[in-house]
XYZ file of C-alpha atoms in Angstrom:
157
model
C 14.079 29.256 -5.689
C 10.293 29.610 -5.664
C 8.292 26.994 -3.763
C 5.636 25.068 -5.726
C 2.214 26.680 -5.566
C 0.375 23.591 -4.341
C -2.365 23.692 -1.735
C -3.089 20.889 0.719
C -5.824 22.952 2.329
C -8.358 22.287 5.044
C -9.753 18.770 5.194
C -7.355 17.426 2.539
C -7.392 14.108 4.377
C -11.051 13.448 3.506
C -10.700 13.283 -0.298
C -7.311 11.561 0.104
C -8.811 8.752 2.213
C -12.034 8.531 0.182
C -10.161 8.508 -3.126
C -7.776 5.815 -1.870
C -10.610 3.615 -0.576
C -12.607 3.952 -3.809
C -9.506 3.282 -5.918
C -8.770 0.132 -3.910
C -12.386 -0.997 -4.333
C -12.059 -0.566 -8.108
C -8.763 -2.445 -8.101
C -9.904 -5.424 -6.039
C -13.670 -5.725 -6.633
C -14.753 -8.754 -8.647
C -15.216 -7.529 -12.202
C -18.849 -8.587 -12.687
C -20.050 -6.444 -15.593
C -17.045 -4.369 -16.640
C -13.567 -5.353 -17.827
C -10.177 -3.645 -17.457
C -10.368 -1.933 -20.856
C -13.758 -0.440 -19.957
C -12.417 0.600 -16.557
C -9.431 2.317 -18.194
C -11.604 4.193 -20.706
C -14.230 5.140 -18.106
C -11.632 6.399 -15.625
C -10.157 8.745 -18.226
C -13.414 9.926 -19.779
C -15.201 10.669 -16.493
C -12.148 12.406 -15.025
C -11.830 14.517 -18.181
C -15.524 15.467 -18.213
C -15.471 16.523 -14.548
C -12.301 18.619 -15.064
C -13.788 20.279 -18.162
C -17.045 21.109 -16.393
C -15.074 22.632 -13.527
C -12.839 24.596 -15.911
C -15.609 25.881 -18.180
C -18.474 26.414 -15.730
C -17.523 26.276 -12.036
C -14.345 28.392 -12.210
C -15.537 31.211 -14.521
C -18.820 31.617 -12.648
C -17.186 31.116 -9.233
C -19.832 28.590 -8.250
C -17.702 26.951 -5.562
C -14.103 26.571 -4.460
C -12.173 23.533 -3.378
C -9.983 24.918 -0.591
C -7.902 27.852 -1.891
C -9.717 29.579 -4.779
C -6.533 30.443 -6.700
C -4.537 27.228 -6.230
C -4.914 23.670 -7.392
C -4.313 21.225 -4.604
C -4.485 17.603 -3.644
C -8.170 17.845 -2.705
C -9.131 19.230 -6.103
C -7.095 16.663 -8.016
C -8.689 13.767 -6.135
C -12.233 15.217 -6.075
C -12.243 15.786 -9.843
C -9.834 13.199 -11.186
C -10.320 10.130 -8.991
C -13.548 10.012 -6.952
C -16.143 10.521 -9.744
C -14.285 8.061 -11.989
C -14.144 5.400 -9.279
C -17.816 5.835 -8.362
C -18.743 5.551 -12.052
C -16.716 2.363 -12.476
C -18.197 0.789 -9.348
C -21.692 1.729 -10.546
C -21.120 0.245 -14.008
C -19.668 -2.910 -12.504
C -22.999 -3.622 -10.810
C -25.309 -2.049 -13.411
C -28.200 -4.216 -14.627
C -31.171 -2.902 -16.567
C -33.533 -4.870 -14.308
C -32.166 -3.148 -11.184
C -31.388 0.205 -12.772
C -33.533 2.472 -10.603
C -32.579 0.782 -7.348
C -28.919 1.177 -8.245
C -29.430 4.757 -9.484
C -31.180 5.685 -6.228
C -28.448 4.080 -4.137
C -25.616 5.816 -6.011
C -27.372 9.205 -6.055
C -27.781 8.967 -2.259
C -24.155 7.840 -1.756
C -22.854 10.601 -4.041
C -24.969 13.191 -2.235
C -23.695 12.056 1.175
C -20.077 12.113 -0.022
C -20.506 15.645 -1.411
C -22.230 16.754 1.805
C -19.260 15.409 3.804
C -16.905 17.289 1.467
C -18.591 20.541 2.456
C -18.833 19.572 6.146
C -15.067 18.987 6.480
C -14.467 22.396 4.866
C -13.038 21.287 1.526
C -15.886 22.633 -0.637
C -16.958 26.229 -0.101
C -19.042 28.781 -1.951
C -22.509 29.517 -3.252
C -23.175 25.982 -4.502
C -26.001 24.260 -2.679
C -25.210 20.561 -2.548
C -28.806 19.511 -3.212
C -28.349 21.074 -6.689
C -26.126 18.084 -7.451
C -28.982 15.580 -7.162
C -30.300 16.149 -10.733
C -26.717 15.979 -12.045
C -26.112 12.674 -10.250
C -29.462 11.391 -11.508
C -28.653 12.183 -15.154
C -25.133 10.755 -14.817
C -26.176 7.448 -13.251
C -29.514 6.897 -15.009
C -28.629 8.004 -18.520
C -25.033 8.996 -19.243
C -23.131 6.075 -17.695
C -25.293 3.310 -19.227
C -25.002 5.064 -22.622
C -21.239 5.491 -22.105
C -20.758 1.764 -21.440
C -22.948 0.828 -24.412
C -20.933 3.186 -26.623
C -17.597 1.735 -25.468
C -18.789 -1.809 -26.094
C -20.195 -0.972 -29.512
C -17.130 0.989 -30.595
C -14.236 -1.033 -29.166
C -15.436 -4.597 -28.527
């Protein structure tokens, strides 16, 4: 019988711990500006978008690899499916128009540090320069996520 082709890979503990901590924060944080329905929708949408970007851009152009380039592993599942969704939910929970740029700056810096640590522990490898992520984080936090929440509230509330 063939063994499953699943890769734990180098530094798997980092995304596992980070993903668990962020998930617990989402679960137990006081829900200030976002409700459970919005959390549910955001978790799925953000996870889907990140997976699709990886599948359609990062993989075909071999921009970077998460551990083994030919295997999907725990690190990849958590880095694409859990961490960005949790960060987005936490951001939206504290989002206020009056404090938008302070919050955007804080979350861009946090996201950059977390991605930098991902490369430092050896999980993320390749040609990708992590500072390239700053404009992506900026667009996500400053424009996409506020629009996303507004859209959810307009459509389903």
